[in-house]
Amino acid sequence: MIDRSYKELLKMRRFPHTWCPGCGIGAVLKNVAMAIKELGWNDKNTVAVSGIGCSGRMSGYMNLDAVHTPHGRPLTAAEAIKTVRPDLHVIVLSGDGDLGSIGGNHLLHTSRRNSDITVFCNDNEIYGLTGGQAGPTTPKGTKTLTSPRGEHYSPLRLGRILTQQAPYFYARTTVYHLNHFKACIHEALLWKGFSFVDIISDCIELNGRRLGFKTAHQMFKWFDERFHIVEGERDHLREDELGIAKAVAEEVPQAVEKVEVKPEIPMESLKPFTLEELHRFDGTGGNPIYIAYKGKVYDLSASPLFQGEKRMRCHMAGKDLTKDMDIAPHGEDLIFKFPLVGRLKL
Ligand SMILES: Cc1ncc(C[n+]2csc(CCOP(=O)(O)OP(=O)(O)O)c2C)c(N)n1
Ligand code: SF4
């Protein structure tokens, strides 16, 4: 008997849904709900977040606490939820346009921060909801509403972007390769850290038909021609490969800063300068640039602050800057690098 208990996780009262017949989104929603059910997760411990688009409507059909964010912002909301409620499972259900275009910057940084959320990207390679405009993942040459002679630009390679820096989990699958698709969803949900499932899907009405496909099934066969499944541990995927690329955190060696310990020179052995004498060392007439700080005199002639046409800091040359430095403490680092040449005679 077929187990239909996953339907508890769907808001059945909202059905029939708004998606076109044959659209891949239904398969994404159903299989994510099935995987959540299999893991024993429920509306008490799982939250769904979406952006805007046909795909972005998915969270509204889930019988979970759900957030429907503005366009491009599901990752910000998801990361915030996970931050304040780490006990919850947080999933994002959205489209390639929402996540990769207007939400692209959030994708970079949420993945970089390795927030423990799982993203299901219904990647139909088009802006579906708004009528079939070319989106960030539209393959070059594709005829769309906004590129009737073929898309001019190369697509954003989500797989390359998301596997640049460990740790990462990036899976590519399609709505047609069902067993593979299910396995990717399952593994992504269990991954500790940021996981992204790039689900190649169809928008039959506003992309497929323009490309000449008569049915969604014809598009699925096209996915089968374009992609093949690769098994086993992978750290990267080629563009025609379906699989899981993952890597755990790299051990980044910490740079040890070498601090040069200069021997302390006794004050009495330093050359004494009165304030009047110090004023003469202002860089004019071939003189070096001296500055006094906390009773010691330093030679700042080599400092770039005093070089160049404008010699920007020359008003400070030949002076005792102790009081000025009290309000600019980082200046100490600048001064201490330079040779100590004397002391102030009080
Ligand atoms: C700030 C803002 N810009 C643009 C839009 C228009 N808009 C709504 S959905 C969408 C594209 C969604 O594409 P995708 O995420 O790929 O979802 P699909 O509809 O293909 O499932 C755009 C551009 C918007 N709603 N808000
Ligand atoms: S317009 Fe495209 S993406 Fe939107 S529901 Fe229809 S087939 Fe699906």
mmCIF file of C-alpha atoms and ligand atoms in Angstrom:
data_model
loop_
_atom_site.group_PDB
_atom_site.id
_atom_site.type_symbol
_atom_site.label_atom_id
_atom_site.label_comp_id
_atom_site.label_asym_id
_atom_site.label_seq_id
_atom_site.Cartn_x
_atom_site.Cartn_y
_atom_site.Cartn_z
ATOM 1 C CA MET A 1 0.000 0.000 0.000
ATOM 2 C CA ILE A 2 1.271 3.485 -0.851
ATOM 3 C CA ASP A 3 2.116 5.528 2.228
ATOM 4 C CA ARG A 4 0.330 8.851 1.862
ATOM 5 C CA SER A 5 1.048 10.084 5.373
ATOM 6 C CA TYR A 6 3.304 12.796 3.914
ATOM 7 C CA LYS A 7 0.058 14.631 3.088
ATOM 8 C CA GLU A 8 -0.128 15.646 6.736
ATOM 9 C CA LEU A 9 2.695 18.008 5.866
ATOM 10 C CA LEU A 10 0.734 19.619 3.029
ATOM 11 C CA LYS A 11 -2.075 22.148 3.405
ATOM 12 C CA MET A 12 -4.574 20.020 1.520
ATOM 13 C CA ARG A 13 -7.362 22.551 2.060
ATOM 14 C CA ARG A 14 -5.511 24.905 -0.285
ATOM 15 C CA PHE A 15 -5.586 22.390 -3.134
ATOM 16 C CA PRO A 16 -6.001 22.450 -6.075
ATOM 17 C CA HIS A 17 -2.801 24.448 -6.268
ATOM 18 C CA THR A 18 -2.012 27.320 -8.625
ATOM 19 C CA TRP A 19 0.762 25.644 -10.639
ATOM 20 C CA CYS A 20 0.325 24.670 -14.285
ATOM 21 C CA PRO A 21 -0.257 21.003 -15.132
ATOM 22 C CA GLY A 22 3.107 19.347 -15.749
ATOM 23 C CA CYS A 23 5.121 21.923 -13.782
ATOM 24 C CA GLY A 24 8.021 20.372 -11.836
ATOM 25 C CA ILE A 25 7.228 22.285 -8.658
ATOM 26 C CA GLY A 26 4.615 19.721 -7.596
ATOM 27 C CA ALA A 27 7.253 16.978 -7.616
ATOM 28 C CA VAL A 28 9.597 19.085 -5.483
ATOM 29 C CA LEU A 29 6.899 19.833 -2.923
ATOM 30 C CA LYS A 30 5.722 16.241 -2.696
ATOM 31 C CA ASN A 31 9.177 14.709 -2.382
ATOM 32 C CA VAL A 32 10.366 17.228 0.190
ATOM 33 C CA ALA A 33 7.215 16.519 2.247
ATOM 34 C CA MET A 34 7.840 12.756 1.930
ATOM 35 C CA ALA A 35 11.452 13.092 3.070
ATOM 36 C CA ILE A 36 10.491 15.237 6.056
ATOM 37 C CA LYS A 37 7.857 12.696 7.017
ATOM 38 C CA GLU A 38 10.323 9.817 6.698
ATOM 39 C CA LEU A 39 12.709 11.605 9.037
ATOM 40 C CA GLY A 40 9.916 11.989 11.563
ATOM 41 C CA TRP A 41 10.074 15.791 11.459
ATOM 42 C CA ASN A 42 6.858 17.730 11.901
ATOM 43 C CA ASP A 43 5.163 21.098 12.329
ATOM 44 C CA LYS A 44 6.612 21.438 15.839
ATOM 45 C CA ASN A 45 10.233 21.306 14.779
ATOM 46 C CA THR A 46 10.388 22.267 11.095
ATOM 47 C CA VAL A 47 9.970 25.649 9.419
ATOM 48 C CA ALA A 48 9.664 26.374 5.681
ATOM 49 C CA VAL A 49 10.794 29.639 4.115
ATOM 50 C CA SER A 50 10.224 30.850 0.547
ATOM 51 C CA GLY A 51 10.833 33.897 -1.599
ATOM 52 C CA ILE A 52 8.705 35.087 -4.507
ATOM 53 C CA GLY A 53 7.974 33.216 -7.734
ATOM 54 C CA CYS A 54 5.984 30.167 -8.751
ATOM 55 C CA SER A 55 8.528 28.134 -6.757
ATOM 56 C CA GLY A 56 8.295 30.591 -3.887
ATOM 57 C CA ARG A 57 4.706 29.577 -3.354
ATOM 58 C CA MET A 58 5.759 26.179 -2.064
ATOM 59 C CA SER A 59 6.032 27.135 1.607
ATOM 60 C CA GLY A 60 2.395 28.307 1.515
ATOM 61 C CA TYR A 61 1.309 24.765 0.710
ATOM 62 C CA MET A 62 3.251 23.179 3.535
ATOM 63 C CA ASN A 63 1.527 22.406 6.779
ATOM 64 C CA LEU A 64 4.421 23.896 8.719
ATOM 65 C CA ASP A 65 5.140 27.283 10.181
ATOM 66 C CA ALA A 66 6.119 29.134 7.050
ATOM 67 C CA VAL A 67 7.523 32.489 6.041
ATOM 68 C CA HIS A 68 6.881 33.941 2.600
ATOM 69 C CA THR A 69 9.547 36.620 2.330
ATOM 70 C CA PRO A 70 10.009 39.448 -0.179
ATOM 71 C CA HIS A 71 11.707 38.518 -3.449
ATOM 72 C CA GLY A 72 15.266 37.246 -2.929
ATOM 73 C CA ARG A 73 15.182 37.251 0.857
ATOM 74 C CA PRO A 74 14.356 33.704 1.987
ATOM 75 C CA LEU A 75 17.916 32.984 3.095
ATOM 76 C CA THR A 76 18.054 36.014 5.350
ATOM 77 C CA ALA A 77 14.847 34.968 7.113
ATOM 78 C CA ALA A 78 15.927 31.325 7.274
ATOM 79 C CA GLU A 79 19.309 32.163 8.753
ATOM 80 C CA ALA A 80 17.697 34.458 11.306
ATOM 81 C CA ILE A 81 15.258 31.747 12.375
ATOM 82 C CA LYS A 82 18.043 29.191 12.691
ATOM 83 C CA THR A 83 20.146 31.641 14.688
ATOM 84 C CA VAL A 84 17.493 32.313 17.319
ATOM 85 C CA ARG A 85 16.002 28.794 17.278
ATOM 86 C CA PRO A 86 18.858 26.370 16.552
ATOM 87 C CA ASP A 87 16.615 23.520 17.699
ATOM 88 C CA LEU A 88 14.405 23.927 14.598
ATOM 89 C CA HIS A 89 14.981 22.338 11.177
ATOM 90 C CA VAL A 90 14.877 25.187 8.681
ATOM 91 C CA ILE A 91 14.250 24.526 5.014
ATOM 92 C CA VAL A 92 14.078 26.966 2.121
ATOM 93 C CA LEU A 93 11.918 26.238 -0.905
ATOM 94 C CA SER A 94 12.404 28.695 -3.742
ATOM 95 C CA GLY A 95 13.392 29.283 -7.350
ATOM 96 C CA ASP A 96 16.652 29.825 -9.192
ATOM 97 C CA GLY A 97 15.680 33.416 -10.000
ATOM 98 C CA ASP A 98 14.809 34.248 -6.424
ATOM 99 C CA LEU A 99 17.887 32.568 -4.934
ATOM 100 C CA GLY A 100 20.460 33.233 -7.646
ATOM 101 C CA SER A 101 19.558 36.657 -8.967
ATOM 102 C CA ILE A 102 17.979 39.164 -6.576
ATOM 103 C CA GLY A 103 18.967 36.877 -3.677
ATOM 104 C CA GLY A 104 22.439 36.136 -5.074
ATOM 105 C CA ASN A 105 24.339 38.128 -2.508
ATOM 106 C CA HIS A 106 22.534 36.370 0.337
ATOM 107 C CA LEU A 107 23.332 33.029 -1.275
ATOM 108 C CA LEU A 108 27.043 33.863 -1.228
ATOM 109 C CA HIS A 109 27.086 34.946 2.367
ATOM 110 C CA THR A 110 24.640 32.502 3.931
ATOM 111 C CA SER A 111 26.598 29.654 2.354
ATOM 112 C CA ARG A 112 29.887 31.220 3.476
ATOM 113 C CA ARG A 113 28.606 31.423 7.040
ATOM 114 C CA ASN A 114 27.570 27.781 6.725
ATOM 115 C CA SER A 115 24.236 28.395 8.377
ATOM 116 C CA ASP A 116 22.650 25.044 9.162
ATOM 117 C CA ILE A 117 19.731 25.281 6.734
ATOM 118 C CA THR A 118 18.704 23.227 3.699
ATOM 119 C CA VAL A 119 17.815 24.954 0.450
ATOM 120 C CA PHE A 120 15.700 23.313 -2.246
ATOM 121 C CA CYS A 121 16.060 25.312 -5.426
ATOM 122 C CA ASN A 122 13.475 24.567 -8.112
ATOM 123 C CA ASP A 123 15.819 25.402 -10.971
ATOM 124 C CA ASN A 124 13.643 25.788 -14.075
ATOM 125 C CA GLU A 125 16.252 28.048 -15.698
ATOM 126 C CA ILE A 126 13.706 30.838 -16.212
ATOM 127 C CA TYR A 127 11.644 33.493 -14.412
ATOM 128 C CA GLY A 128 8.382 31.573 -14.528
ATOM 129 C CA LEU A 129 5.915 33.635 -12.537
ATOM 130 C CA THR A 130 6.591 36.848 -14.401
ATOM 131 C CA GLY A 131 6.167 35.395 -17.875
ATOM 132 C CA GLY A 132 9.317 33.567 -18.956
ATOM 133 C CA GLN A 133 12.101 36.145 -18.915
ATOM 134 C CA ALA A 134 15.736 35.009 -18.987
ATOM 135 C CA GLY A 135 17.009 34.479 -15.443
ATOM 136 C CA PRO A 136 20.460 33.981 -13.950
ATOM 137 C CA THR A 137 20.626 30.268 -14.798
ATOM 138 C CA THR A 138 19.095 30.432 -18.301
ATOM 139 C CA PRO A 139 21.520 28.606 -20.617
ATOM 140 C CA LYS A 140 23.239 30.751 -23.237
ATOM 141 C CA GLY A 141 21.336 30.766 -26.519
ATOM 142 C CA THR A 142 17.922 29.961 -24.958
ATOM 143 C CA LYS A 143 15.010 31.802 -26.566
ATOM 144 C CA THR A 144 12.978 33.523 -23.878
ATOM 145 C CA LEU A 145 10.531 36.395 -23.631
ATOM 146 C CA THR A 146 13.433 38.800 -23.135
ATOM 147 C CA SER A 147 15.878 37.052 -25.470
ATOM 148 C CA PRO A 148 13.838 36.126 -28.572
ATOM 149 C CA ARG A 149 17.014 35.584 -30.586
ATOM 150 C CA GLY A 150 18.682 33.559 -27.841
ATOM 151 C CA GLU A 151 20.070 34.513 -24.417
ATOM 152 C CA HIS A 152 23.237 36.483 -24.858
ATOM 153 C CA TYR A 153 24.954 35.831 -21.543
ATOM 154 C CA SER A 154 26.468 32.738 -19.955
ATOM 155 C CA PRO A 155 24.521 31.422 -16.978
ATOM 156 C CA LEU A 156 25.549 31.640 -13.360
ATOM 157 C CA ARG A 157 27.011 28.231 -12.454
ATOM 158 C CA LEU A 158 25.443 27.677 -9.041
ATOM 159 C CA GLY A 159 27.402 24.443 -8.625
ATOM 160 C CA ARG A 160 30.728 26.185 -9.111
ATOM 161 C CA ILE A 161 29.877 29.062 -6.815
ATOM 162 C CA LEU A 162 28.699 26.810 -4.021
ATOM 163 C CA THR A 163 31.650 24.421 -4.115
ATOM 164 C CA GLN A 164 34.429 26.967 -3.989
ATOM 165 C CA GLN A 165 35.062 27.016 -0.300
ATOM 166 C CA ALA A 166 34.690 24.148 2.187
ATOM 167 C CA PRO A 167 32.571 23.287 4.032
ATOM 168 C CA TYR A 168 29.834 22.798 1.455
ATOM 169 C CA PHE A 169 27.082 20.486 0.292
ATOM 170 C CA TYR A 170 25.812 20.970 -3.238
ATOM 171 C CA ALA A 171 23.601 18.414 -4.940
ATOM 172 C CA ARG A 172 22.397 18.590 -8.528
ATOM 173 C CA THR A 173 19.467 16.446 -9.535
ATOM 174 C CA THR A 174 16.353 16.701 -11.706
ATOM 175 C CA VAL A 175 12.648 16.151 -11.176
ATOM 176 C CA TYR A 176 12.894 13.326 -13.716
ATOM 177 C CA HIS A 177 15.619 11.277 -11.962
ATOM 178 C CA LEU A 178 13.254 10.426 -9.123
ATOM 179 C CA ASN A 179 15.312 8.015 -6.987
ATOM 180 C CA HIS A 180 18.347 10.227 -7.259
ATOM 181 C CA PHE A 181 16.232 13.275 -6.473
ATOM 182 C CA LYS A 182 14.863 11.596 -3.313
ATOM 183 C CA ALA A 183 18.318 10.540 -2.152
ATOM 184 C CA CYS A 184 19.646 14.085 -2.579
ATOM 185 C CA ILE A 185 16.766 15.584 -0.580
ATOM 186 C CA HIS A 186 17.270 13.078 2.211
ATOM 187 C CA GLU A 187 21.019 13.546 2.452
ATOM 188 C CA ALA A 188 20.747 17.329 2.302
ATOM 189 C CA LEU A 189 18.257 17.410 5.163
ATOM 190 C CA LEU A 190 20.659 15.425 7.333
ATOM 191 C CA TRP A 191 23.746 17.499 6.466
ATOM 192 C CA LYS A 192 25.040 19.618 9.342
ATOM 193 C CA GLY A 193 25.620 23.051 7.863
ATOM 194 C CA PHE A 194 24.459 24.795 4.713
ATOM 195 C CA SER A 195 23.147 22.397 2.073
ATOM 196 C CA PHE A 196 21.792 23.264 -1.344
ATOM 197 C CA VAL A 197 19.861 20.978 -3.672
ATOM 198 C CA ASP A 198 19.784 22.318 -7.216
ATOM 199 C CA ILE A 199 16.766 20.597 -8.752
ATOM 200 C CA ILE A 200 16.646 20.975 -12.525
ATOM 201 C CA SER A 201 12.961 21.338 -13.199
ATOM 202 C CA ASP A 202 10.561 22.342 -15.958
ATOM 203 C CA CYS A 203 8.444 25.395 -16.571
ATOM 204 C CA ILE A 204 6.541 23.826 -19.402
ATOM 205 C CA GLU A 205 4.216 26.751 -20.046
ATOM 206 C CA LEU A 206 6.514 29.742 -20.128
ATOM 207 C CA ASN A 207 9.811 28.150 -21.125
ATOM 208 C CA GLY A 208 9.236 24.663 -22.484
ATOM 209 C CA ARG A 209 6.655 25.543 -25.118
ATOM 210 C CA ARG A 210 8.755 28.412 -26.412
ATOM 211 C CA LEU A 211 11.636 25.942 -26.804
ATOM 212 C CA GLY A 212 9.384 23.622 -28.835
ATOM 213 C CA PHE A 213 8.455 21.010 -26.223
ATOM 214 C CA LYS A 214 4.843 19.913 -26.446
ATOM 215 C CA THR A 215 4.651 18.205 -23.058
ATOM 216 C CA ALA A 216 6.446 18.248 -19.725
ATOM 217 C CA HIS A 217 7.460 14.676 -20.368
ATOM 218 C CA GLN A 218 9.348 15.748 -23.489
ATOM 219 C CA MET A 219 11.269 18.202 -21.321
ATOM 220 C CA PHE A 220 12.046 15.452 -18.820
ATOM 221 C CA LYS A 221 13.527 13.318 -21.638
ATOM 222 C CA TRP A 222 15.644 16.323 -22.565
ATOM 223 C CA PHE A 223 16.969 16.454 -18.984
ATOM 224 C CA ASP A 224 17.868 12.799 -19.372
ATOM 225 C CA GLU A 225 19.877 13.627 -22.500
ATOM 226 C CA ARG A 226 21.624 16.613 -20.945
ATOM 227 C CA PHE A 227 22.600 15.043 -17.620
ATOM 228 C CA HIS A 228 23.865 11.770 -16.214
ATOM 229 C CA ILE A 229 24.188 10.539 -12.657
ATOM 230 C CA VAL A 230 27.620 10.152 -11.083
ATOM 231 C CA GLU A 231 27.945 7.983 -7.982
ATOM 232 C CA GLY A 232 30.304 8.086 -5.045
ATOM 233 C CA GLU A 233 32.142 10.756 -3.123
ATOM 234 C CA ARG A 234 32.722 13.887 -5.174
ATOM 235 C CA ASP A 235 34.054 17.287 -4.296
ATOM 236 C CA HIS A 236 32.940 18.919 -7.542
ATOM 237 C CA LEU A 237 30.456 18.214 -10.312
ATOM 238 C CA ARG A 238 30.803 18.923 -14.010
ATOM 239 C CA GLU A 239 27.939 20.824 -15.601
ATOM 240 C CA ASP A 240 26.429 17.684 -17.126
ATOM 241 C CA GLU A 241 26.670 15.642 -13.928
ATOM 242 C CA LEU A 242 23.998 14.871 -11.353
ATOM 243 C CA GLY A 243 25.366 13.998 -7.944
ATOM 244 C CA ILE A 244 26.422 15.344 -4.583
ATOM 245 C CA ALA A 245 29.541 17.415 -4.149
ATOM 246 C CA LYS A 246 30.519 17.908 -0.558
ATOM 247 C CA ALA A 247 33.473 18.867 1.565
ATOM 248 C CA VAL A 248 33.986 19.323 5.261
ATOM 249 C CA ALA A 249 35.691 22.319 6.849
ATOM 250 C CA GLU A 250 39.267 22.960 5.855
ATOM 251 C CA GLU A 251 41.860 23.316 8.575
ATOM 252 C CA VAL A 252 43.111 26.779 7.838
ATOM 253 C CA PRO A 253 46.559 27.311 9.363
ATOM 254 C CA GLN A 254 46.520 30.428 11.482
ATOM 255 C CA ALA A 255 49.119 32.958 10.452
ATOM 256 C CA VAL A 256 51.474 33.597 13.332
ATOM 257 C CA GLU A 257 52.495 37.200 13.315
ATOM 258 C CA LYS A 258 56.152 37.634 14.062
ATOM 259 C CA VAL A 259 56.556 40.425 16.547
ATOM 260 C CA GLU A 260 59.978 41.888 16.579
ATOM 261 C CA VAL A 261 60.942 42.645 20.146
ATOM 262 C CA LYS A 262 63.167 45.651 20.130
ATOM 263 C CA PRO A 263 65.552 45.933 23.076
ATOM 264 C CA GLU A 264 64.472 48.714 25.426
ATOM 265 C CA ILE A 265 66.893 51.646 25.168
ATOM 266 C CA PRO A 266 67.472 53.469 28.491
ATOM 267 C CA MET A 267 66.001 57.006 28.395
ATOM 268 C CA GLU A 268 69.224 58.637 29.655
ATOM 269 C CA SER A 269 71.171 57.276 26.699
ATOM 270 C CA LEU A 270 68.776 58.928 24.191
ATOM 271 C CA LYS A 271 69.684 62.261 22.647
ATOM 272 C CA PRO A 272 67.729 65.080 24.416
ATOM 273 C CA PHE A 273 65.620 67.584 22.395
ATOM 274 C CA THR A 274 63.928 70.736 23.672
ATOM 275 C CA LEU A 275 60.572 71.602 22.065
ATOM 276 C CA GLU A 276 62.287 74.461 20.181
ATOM 277 C CA GLU A 277 64.933 72.081 18.853
ATOM 278 C CA LEU A 278 62.246 69.592 17.862
ATOM 279 C CA HIS A 279 60.379 72.254 15.807
ATOM 280 C CA ARG A 280 63.376 72.530 13.495
ATOM 281 C CA PHE A 281 62.916 68.884 12.401
ATOM 282 C CA ASP A 282 59.843 69.571 10.285
ATOM 283 C CA GLY A 283 61.120 68.220 6.953
ATOM 284 C CA THR A 284 61.962 71.644 5.518
ATOM 285 C CA GLY A 285 65.430 72.623 4.279
ATOM 286 C CA GLY A 286 66.518 68.985 3.989
ATOM 287 C CA ASN A 287 65.861 68.310 7.687
ATOM 288 C CA PRO A 288 64.363 64.955 8.733
ATOM 289 C CA ILE A 289 60.825 64.751 10.198
ATOM 290 C CA TYR A 290 60.789 64.147 13.935
ATOM 291 C CA ILE A 291 57.747 63.672 16.132
ATOM 292 C CA ALA A 292 57.611 63.387 19.904
ATOM 293 C CA TYR A 293 55.265 60.996 21.656
ATOM 294 C CA LYS A 294 55.130 60.259 25.378
ATOM 295 C CA GLY A 295 58.549 61.794 25.940
ATOM 296 C CA LYS A 296 60.327 60.005 23.077
ATOM 297 C CA VAL A 297 61.319 61.378 19.680
ATOM 298 C CA TYR A 298 60.839 59.322 16.510
ATOM 299 C CA ASP A 299 62.108 59.854 12.980
ATOM 300 C CA LEU A 300 59.103 59.632 10.646
ATOM 301 C CA SER A 301 60.911 60.849 7.502
ATOM 302 C CA ALA A 302 60.214 57.527 5.762
ATOM 303 C CA SER A 303 56.467 57.581 6.527
ATOM 304 C CA PRO A 304 54.280 57.771 3.394
ATOM 305 C CA LEU A 305 52.081 60.278 5.250
ATOM 306 C CA PHE A 306 54.760 62.871 4.731
ATOM 307 C CA GLN A 307 55.647 62.005 1.139
ATOM 308 C CA GLY A 308 54.170 63.111 -2.155
ATOM 309 C CA GLU A 309 53.240 66.434 -3.592
ATOM 310 C CA LYS A 310 50.741 67.371 -0.924
ATOM 311 C CA ARG A 311 52.831 66.138 2.025
ATOM 312 C CA MET A 312 49.504 65.837 3.803
ATOM 313 C CA ARG A 313 50.608 65.478 7.387
ATOM 314 C CA CYS A 314 53.409 68.052 7.382
ATOM 315 C CA HIS A 315 51.550 70.252 9.847
ATOM 316 C CA MET A 316 52.316 67.536 12.420
ATOM 317 C CA ALA A 317 56.053 67.473 11.753
ATOM 318 C CA GLY A 318 58.434 68.715 14.439
ATOM 319 C CA LYS A 319 55.765 68.590 17.177
ATOM 320 C CA ASP A 320 54.919 66.766 20.372
ATOM 321 C CA LEU A 321 51.819 64.747 19.445
ATOM 322 C CA THR A 322 51.168 63.119 22.803
ATOM 323 C CA LYS A 323 47.842 64.923 23.392
ATOM 324 C CA ASP A 324 46.639 64.461 19.810
ATOM 325 C CA MET A 325 47.389 60.755 19.961
ATOM 326 C CA ASP A 326 45.225 60.331 23.061
ATOM 327 C CA ILE A 327 42.174 60.712 20.832
ATOM 328 C CA ALA A 328 43.650 58.632 17.978
ATOM 329 C CA PRO A 329 45.127 55.593 19.737
ATOM 330 C CA HIS A 330 45.781 53.655 16.519
ATOM 331 C CA GLY A 331 48.386 56.262 15.688
ATOM 332 C CA GLU A 332 50.681 54.523 18.170
ATOM 333 C CA ASP A 333 51.092 51.614 15.772
ATOM 334 C CA LEU A 334 52.176 54.045 13.071
ATOM 335 C CA ILE A 335 54.745 55.790 15.237
ATOM 336 C CA PHE A 336 56.319 52.779 16.945
ATOM 337 C CA LYS A 337 57.417 51.360 13.580
ATOM 338 C CA PHE A 338 59.841 54.230 13.087
ATOM 339 C CA PRO A 339 63.337 54.702 14.500
ATOM 340 C CA LEU A 340 63.633 56.122 17.988
ATOM 341 C CA VAL A 341 66.112 58.971 17.810
ATOM 342 C CA GLY A 342 65.876 60.823 21.106
ATOM 343 C CA ARG A 343 63.889 62.042 24.084
ATOM 344 C CA LEU A 344 62.131 65.266 24.999
ATOM 345 C CA LYS A 345 64.026 67.436 27.434
ATOM 346 C CA LEU A 346 61.497 68.813 29.890
HETATM 347 C C1 LIG B 1 11.790 43.263 -5.801
HETATM 348 C C2 LIG B 1 11.078 42.477 -6.849
HETATM 349 N N1 LIG B 1 11.587 42.441 -8.087
HETATM 350 C C3 LIG B 1 10.994 41.731 -9.050
HETATM 351 C C4 LIG B 1 9.845 41.044 -8.776
HETATM 352 C C5 LIG B 1 9.178 40.284 -9.872
HETATM 353 N N2 LIG B 1 9.345 38.859 -9.778
HETATM 354 C C6 LIG B 1 8.475 38.095 -9.119
HETATM 355 S S1 LIG B 1 8.843 36.469 -9.212
HETATM 356 C C7 LIG B 1 10.212 36.798 -10.152
HETATM 357 C C8 LIG B 1 11.080 35.719 -10.691
HETATM 358 C C9 LIG B 1 10.982 34.442 -9.973
HETATM 359 O O1 LIG B 1 11.792 33.529 -10.623
HETATM 360 P P1 LIG B 1 12.179 32.155 -9.970
HETATM 361 O O2 LIG B 1 12.689 32.370 -8.607
HETATM 362 O O3 LIG B 1 13.073 31.465 -10.916
HETATM 363 O O4 LIG B 1 10.802 31.419 -9.776
HETATM 364 P P2 LIG B 1 9.814 30.696 -10.782
HETATM 365 O O5 LIG B 1 8.663 31.648 -10.943
HETATM 366 O O6 LIG B 1 10.531 30.432 -12.064
HETATM 367 O O7 LIG B 1 9.454 29.472 -10.068
HETATM 368 C C10 LIG B 1 10.366 38.159 -10.354
HETATM 369 C C11 LIG B 1 11.454 38.768 -11.149
HETATM 370 C C12 LIG B 1 9.329 41.096 -7.469
HETATM 371 N N3 LIG B 1 8.231 40.418 -7.120
HETATM 372 N N4 LIG B 1 9.966 41.822 -6.522
HETATM 373 S S1 SF4 B 2 4.502 29.300 -15.114
HETATM 374 FE FE1 SF4 B 2 6.035 27.709 -15.252
HETATM 375 S S2 SF4 B 2 6.983 27.603 -13.221
HETATM 376 FE FE2 SF4 B 2 5.051 28.722 -13.036
HETATM 377 S S3 SF4 B 2 3.555 27.150 -12.491
HETATM 378 FE FE3 SF4 B 2 3.491 27.358 -14.696
HETATM 379 S S4 SF4 B 2 4.906 25.823 -15.454
HETATM 380 FE FE4 SF4 B 2 5.334 26.094 -13.292
#
